[in-house]
Tab-separated table of C-alpha atoms and ligand atoms in Angstrom:
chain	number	residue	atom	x	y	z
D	27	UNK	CA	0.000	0.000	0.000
D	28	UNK	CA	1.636	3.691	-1.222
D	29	UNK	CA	0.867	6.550	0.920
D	30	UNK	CA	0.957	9.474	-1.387
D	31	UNK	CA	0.694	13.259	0.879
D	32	UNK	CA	0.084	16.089	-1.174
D	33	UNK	CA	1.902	18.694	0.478
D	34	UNK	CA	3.892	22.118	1.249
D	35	UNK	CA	6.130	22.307	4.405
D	36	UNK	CA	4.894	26.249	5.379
D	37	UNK	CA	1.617	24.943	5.527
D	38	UNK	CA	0.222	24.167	9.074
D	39	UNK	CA	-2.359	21.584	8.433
D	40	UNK	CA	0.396	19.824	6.130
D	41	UNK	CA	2.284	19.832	9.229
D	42	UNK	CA	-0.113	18.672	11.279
D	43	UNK	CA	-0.099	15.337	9.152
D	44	UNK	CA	3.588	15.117	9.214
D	45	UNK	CA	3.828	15.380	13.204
D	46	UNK	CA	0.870	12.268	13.132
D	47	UNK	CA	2.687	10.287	10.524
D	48	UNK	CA	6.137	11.032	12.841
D	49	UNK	CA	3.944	9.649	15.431
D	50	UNK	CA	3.006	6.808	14.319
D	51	UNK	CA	6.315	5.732	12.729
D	52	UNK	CA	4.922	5.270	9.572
D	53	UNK	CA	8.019	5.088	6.730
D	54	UNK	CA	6.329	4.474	3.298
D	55	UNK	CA	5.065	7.879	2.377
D	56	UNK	CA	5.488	9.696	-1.114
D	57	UNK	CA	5.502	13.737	-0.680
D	58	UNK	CA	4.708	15.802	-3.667
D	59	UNK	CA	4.931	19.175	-3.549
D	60	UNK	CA	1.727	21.328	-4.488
D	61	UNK	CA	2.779	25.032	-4.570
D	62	UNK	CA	0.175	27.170	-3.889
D	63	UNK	CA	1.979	30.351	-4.460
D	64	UNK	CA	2.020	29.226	-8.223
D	65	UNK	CA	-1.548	28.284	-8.235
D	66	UNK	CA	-0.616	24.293	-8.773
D	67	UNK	CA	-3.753	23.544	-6.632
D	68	UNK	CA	-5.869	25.111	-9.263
D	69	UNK	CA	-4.560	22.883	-12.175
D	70	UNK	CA	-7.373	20.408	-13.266
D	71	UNK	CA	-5.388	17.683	-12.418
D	72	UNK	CA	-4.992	18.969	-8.511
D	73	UNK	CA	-9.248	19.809	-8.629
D	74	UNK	CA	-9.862	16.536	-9.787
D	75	UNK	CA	-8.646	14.928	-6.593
D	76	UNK	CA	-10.114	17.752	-4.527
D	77	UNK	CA	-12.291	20.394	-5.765
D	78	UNK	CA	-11.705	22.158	-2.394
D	79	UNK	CA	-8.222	22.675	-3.694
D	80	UNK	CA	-6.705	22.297	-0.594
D	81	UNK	CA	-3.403	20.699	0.865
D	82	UNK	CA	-2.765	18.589	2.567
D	83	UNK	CA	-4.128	15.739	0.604
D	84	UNK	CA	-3.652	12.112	0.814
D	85	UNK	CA	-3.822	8.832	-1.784
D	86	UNK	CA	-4.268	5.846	-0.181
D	87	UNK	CA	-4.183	3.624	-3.155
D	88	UNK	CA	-7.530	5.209	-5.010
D	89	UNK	CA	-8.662	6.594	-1.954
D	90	UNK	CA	-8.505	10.877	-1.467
D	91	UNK	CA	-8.812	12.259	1.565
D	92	UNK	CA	-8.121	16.162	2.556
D	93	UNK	CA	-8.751	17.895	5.602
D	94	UNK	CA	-5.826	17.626	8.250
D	95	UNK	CA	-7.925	16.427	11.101
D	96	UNK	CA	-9.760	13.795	8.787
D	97	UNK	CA	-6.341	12.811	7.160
D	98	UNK	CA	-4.891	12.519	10.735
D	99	UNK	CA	-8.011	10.129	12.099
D	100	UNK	CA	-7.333	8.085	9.006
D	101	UNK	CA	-4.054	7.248	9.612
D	102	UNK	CA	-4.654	6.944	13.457
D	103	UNK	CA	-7.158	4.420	12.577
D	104	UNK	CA	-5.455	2.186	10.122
D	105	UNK	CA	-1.890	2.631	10.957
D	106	UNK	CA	-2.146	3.028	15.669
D	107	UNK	CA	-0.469	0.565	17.626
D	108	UNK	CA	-3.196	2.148	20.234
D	109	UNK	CA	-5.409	4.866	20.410
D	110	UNK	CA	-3.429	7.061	22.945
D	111	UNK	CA	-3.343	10.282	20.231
D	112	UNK	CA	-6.686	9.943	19.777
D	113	UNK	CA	-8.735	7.901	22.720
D	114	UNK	CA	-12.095	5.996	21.880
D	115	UNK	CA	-13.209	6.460	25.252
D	116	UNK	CA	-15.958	9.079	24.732
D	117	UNK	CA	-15.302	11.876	26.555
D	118	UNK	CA	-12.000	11.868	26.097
D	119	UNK	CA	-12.420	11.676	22.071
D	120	UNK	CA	-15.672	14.658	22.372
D	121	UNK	CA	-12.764	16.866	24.257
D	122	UNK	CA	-10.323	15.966	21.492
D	123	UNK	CA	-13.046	16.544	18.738
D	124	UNK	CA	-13.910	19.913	20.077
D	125	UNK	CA	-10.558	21.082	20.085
D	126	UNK	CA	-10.047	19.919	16.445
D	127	UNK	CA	-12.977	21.355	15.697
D	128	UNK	CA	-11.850	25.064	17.356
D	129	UNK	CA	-8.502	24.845	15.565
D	130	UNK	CA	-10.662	23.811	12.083
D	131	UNK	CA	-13.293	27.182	13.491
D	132	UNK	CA	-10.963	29.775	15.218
D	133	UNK	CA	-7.030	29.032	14.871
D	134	UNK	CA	-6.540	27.996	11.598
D	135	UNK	CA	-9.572	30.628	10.330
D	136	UNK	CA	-7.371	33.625	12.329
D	137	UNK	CA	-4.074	32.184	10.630
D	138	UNK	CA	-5.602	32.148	6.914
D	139	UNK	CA	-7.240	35.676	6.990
D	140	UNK	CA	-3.823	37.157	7.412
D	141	UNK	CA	-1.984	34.891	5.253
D	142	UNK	CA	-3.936	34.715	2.031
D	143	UNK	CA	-3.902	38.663	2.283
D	144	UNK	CA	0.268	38.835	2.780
D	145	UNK	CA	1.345	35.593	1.068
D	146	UNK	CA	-1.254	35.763	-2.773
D	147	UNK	CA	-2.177	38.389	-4.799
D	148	UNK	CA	-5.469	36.210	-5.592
D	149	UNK	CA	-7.159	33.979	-3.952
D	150	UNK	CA	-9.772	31.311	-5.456
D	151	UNK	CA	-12.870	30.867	-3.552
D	152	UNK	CA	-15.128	28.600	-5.704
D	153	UNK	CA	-15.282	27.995	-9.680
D	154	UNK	CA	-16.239	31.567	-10.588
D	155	UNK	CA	-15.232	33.550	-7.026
D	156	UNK	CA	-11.795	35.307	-7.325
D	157	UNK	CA	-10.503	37.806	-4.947
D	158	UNK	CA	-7.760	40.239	-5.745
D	159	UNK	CA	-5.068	41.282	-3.354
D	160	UNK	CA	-2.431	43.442	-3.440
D	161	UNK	CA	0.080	41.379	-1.266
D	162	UNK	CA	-0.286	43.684	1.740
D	163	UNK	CA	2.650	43.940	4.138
D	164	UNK	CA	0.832	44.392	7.255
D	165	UNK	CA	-1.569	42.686	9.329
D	166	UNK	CA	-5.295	44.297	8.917
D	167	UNK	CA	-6.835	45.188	12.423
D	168	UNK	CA	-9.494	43.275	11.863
D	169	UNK	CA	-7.322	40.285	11.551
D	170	UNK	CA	-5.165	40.994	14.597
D	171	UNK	CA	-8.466	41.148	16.637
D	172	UNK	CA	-9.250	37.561	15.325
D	173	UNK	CA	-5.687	36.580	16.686
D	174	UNK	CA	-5.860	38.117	20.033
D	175	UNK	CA	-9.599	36.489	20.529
D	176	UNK	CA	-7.799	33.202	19.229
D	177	UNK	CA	-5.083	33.510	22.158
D	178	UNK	CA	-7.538	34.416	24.387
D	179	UNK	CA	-9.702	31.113	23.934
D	180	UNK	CA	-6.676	28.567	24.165
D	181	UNK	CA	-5.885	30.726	27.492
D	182	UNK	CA	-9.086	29.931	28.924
D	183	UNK	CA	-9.289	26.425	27.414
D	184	UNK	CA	-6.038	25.223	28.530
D	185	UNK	CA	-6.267	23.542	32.565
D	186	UNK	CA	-3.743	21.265	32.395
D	187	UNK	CA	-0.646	20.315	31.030
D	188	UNK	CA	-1.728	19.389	27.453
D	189	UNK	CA	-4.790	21.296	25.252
D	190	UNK	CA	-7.536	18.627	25.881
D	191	UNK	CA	-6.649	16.862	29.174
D	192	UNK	CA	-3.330	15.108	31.048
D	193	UNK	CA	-2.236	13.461	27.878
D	194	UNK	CA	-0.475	14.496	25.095
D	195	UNK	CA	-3.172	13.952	21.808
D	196	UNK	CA	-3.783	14.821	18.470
D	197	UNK	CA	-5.563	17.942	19.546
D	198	UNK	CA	-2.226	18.874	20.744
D	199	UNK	CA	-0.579	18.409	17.465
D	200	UNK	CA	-3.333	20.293	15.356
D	201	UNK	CA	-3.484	23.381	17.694
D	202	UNK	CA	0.481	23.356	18.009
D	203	UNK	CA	1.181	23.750	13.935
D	204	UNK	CA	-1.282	26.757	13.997
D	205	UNK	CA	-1.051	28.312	17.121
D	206	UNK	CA	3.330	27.870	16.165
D	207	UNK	CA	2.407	29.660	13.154
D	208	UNK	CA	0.314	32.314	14.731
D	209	UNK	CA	3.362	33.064	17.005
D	210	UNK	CA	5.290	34.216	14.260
D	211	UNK	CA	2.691	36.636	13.501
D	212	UNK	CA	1.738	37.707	15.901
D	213	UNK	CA	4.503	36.672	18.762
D	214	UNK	CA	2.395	35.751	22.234
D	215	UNK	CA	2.882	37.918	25.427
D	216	UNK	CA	3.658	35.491	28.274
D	217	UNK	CA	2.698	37.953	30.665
D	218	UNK	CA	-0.865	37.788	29.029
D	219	UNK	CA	-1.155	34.299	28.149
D	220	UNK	CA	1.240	32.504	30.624
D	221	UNK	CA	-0.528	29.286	30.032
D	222	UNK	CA	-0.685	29.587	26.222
D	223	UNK	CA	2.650	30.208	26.580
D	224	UNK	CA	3.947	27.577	28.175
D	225	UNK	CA	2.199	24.861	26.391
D	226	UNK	CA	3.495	25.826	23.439
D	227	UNK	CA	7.592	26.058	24.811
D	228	UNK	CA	5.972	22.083	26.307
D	229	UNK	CA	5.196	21.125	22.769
D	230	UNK	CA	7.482	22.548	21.407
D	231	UNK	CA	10.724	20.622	23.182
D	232	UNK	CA	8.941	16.997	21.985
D	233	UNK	CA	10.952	15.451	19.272
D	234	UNK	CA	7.993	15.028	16.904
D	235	UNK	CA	7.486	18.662	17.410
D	236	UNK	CA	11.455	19.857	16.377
D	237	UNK	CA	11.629	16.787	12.912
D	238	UNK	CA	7.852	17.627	11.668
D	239	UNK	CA	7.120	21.129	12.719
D	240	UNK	CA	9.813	23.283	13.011
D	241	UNK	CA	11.414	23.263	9.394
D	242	UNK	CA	8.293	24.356	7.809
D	243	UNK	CA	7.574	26.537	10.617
D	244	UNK	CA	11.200	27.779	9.723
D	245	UNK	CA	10.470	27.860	5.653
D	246	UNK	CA	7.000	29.969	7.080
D	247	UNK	CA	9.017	32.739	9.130
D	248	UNK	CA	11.402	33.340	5.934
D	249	UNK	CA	8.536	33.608	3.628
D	250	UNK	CA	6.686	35.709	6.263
D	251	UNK	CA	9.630	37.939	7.003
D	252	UNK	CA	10.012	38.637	3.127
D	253	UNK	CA	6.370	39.498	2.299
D	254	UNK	CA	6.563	41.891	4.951
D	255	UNK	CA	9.229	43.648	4.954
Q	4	LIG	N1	-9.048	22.748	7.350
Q	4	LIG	C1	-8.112	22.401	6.310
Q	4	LIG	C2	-7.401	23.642	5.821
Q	4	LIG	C3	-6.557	23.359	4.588
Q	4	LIG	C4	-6.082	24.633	3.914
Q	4	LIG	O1	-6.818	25.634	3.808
Q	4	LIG	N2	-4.822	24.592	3.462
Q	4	LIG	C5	-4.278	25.752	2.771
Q	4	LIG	C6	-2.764	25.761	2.906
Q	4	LIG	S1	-2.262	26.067	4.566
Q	4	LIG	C7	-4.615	25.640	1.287
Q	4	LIG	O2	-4.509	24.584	0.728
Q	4	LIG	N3	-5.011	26.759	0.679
Q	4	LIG	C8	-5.301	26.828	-0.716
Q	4	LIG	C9	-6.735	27.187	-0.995
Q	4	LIG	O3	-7.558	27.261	-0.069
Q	4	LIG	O4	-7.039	27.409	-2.171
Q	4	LIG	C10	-7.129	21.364	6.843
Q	4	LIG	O5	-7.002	21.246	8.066
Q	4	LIG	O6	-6.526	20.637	6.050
């Protein structure tokens, strides 16, 4: 069975899949790059596997999948040794859902409205929906609100050492690529979110964190850096 993971190492959610798939050991996996800033997600051949147009995708033989959350419970399904990253045991899996569900709802959403307005000069939103930007350089207010009101959330959600519970899960993983992306951003105030901010220095010392995360994070910060200044 080939794995195939449409991908881009900036992206979060890509990330996301390649901190579950570090997880999980799992060694047979082809990467193709998709490069969004060149519109190859737009080509008829990327829309025919996903008319969302979105990465990351993954080919499980003729099987498609996108979403990063979906993608991840795939894998977690067919390729766990256990279900500790995601637990079956309901309430642990509805606190894990709701937290994929806020970084799907609030993180990612608070991420995207700044990038797609720094990082493209047009952006696709269905067959015959274009918007045109003119690669801004700074952060809109609006958007900086939705970042701050982000921050604010994970403050309030977080009670213990990891984002939904004792146990380190995928929630952690999904909410660590964005809210690690965010941070570049928008860097977070300890002194505001002391919480927020030490979850994320928790996550970010685990060695799935520093081989899957932190060289797109890196490739993010350069290509951040450069659009804005
Ligand atoms: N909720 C999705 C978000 C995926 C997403 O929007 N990915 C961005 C890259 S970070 C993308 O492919 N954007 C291109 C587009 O929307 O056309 C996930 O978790 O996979």
């Amino acid at each position: 069975m080939v794995l195939t993971l449409y991908k881009l190492d900036a992206s979060p959610p890509v990330r996301s899949v390649y901190m579950v798939i570090e997880a999980l050991k799992i060694r047979d996996v082809e990467y193709v790059d998709v490069n969004l800033l060149e519109g190859s997600h737009l080509k008829e051949e990327f829309l025919k596997m996903n008319p969302q147009h979105t990465i990351p995708l993954l080919k499980d033989d003729d099987f498609l999948i996108w979403d990063s959350h979906a993608i991840s419970g795939y894998l977690i399904s067919v390729y766990g040794a256990d279900d500790s990253l995601y637990p079956n045991e309901p309430k642990k899996r509805a606190l894990i859902d709701q937290r994929l569900h806020f970084d799907s709802g609030i993180l990612f959403p608070a991420l995207r409205g700044v990038a797609v307005i720094i990082f493209f000069n047009l952006l696709c939103l269905g067959q015959d929906e274009l918007i045109i930007f003119r690669g801004e350089k700074e952060i809109r207010p609006e958007n900086l609100a939705k970042i701050k009101s982000a921050y604010d959330f994970t403050e309030k959600i977080l009670s213990s050492d990891w984002i939904a519970g004792d146990e380190f899960s995928l929630a952690d993983i999904c909410c660590v690529t964005s809210i690690s992306t965010l941070n570049e951003m928008v860097p977070i105030d300890g002194s505001l979110y002391p919480k927020l901010a030490s979850w994320l220095d928790r996550s970010s010392q685990l060695p799935i964190y520093k081989k899957a995360n932190e060289p797109g994070l890196l490739q993010f910060r350069e290509i951040f850096k450069n659009k804005t200044s």
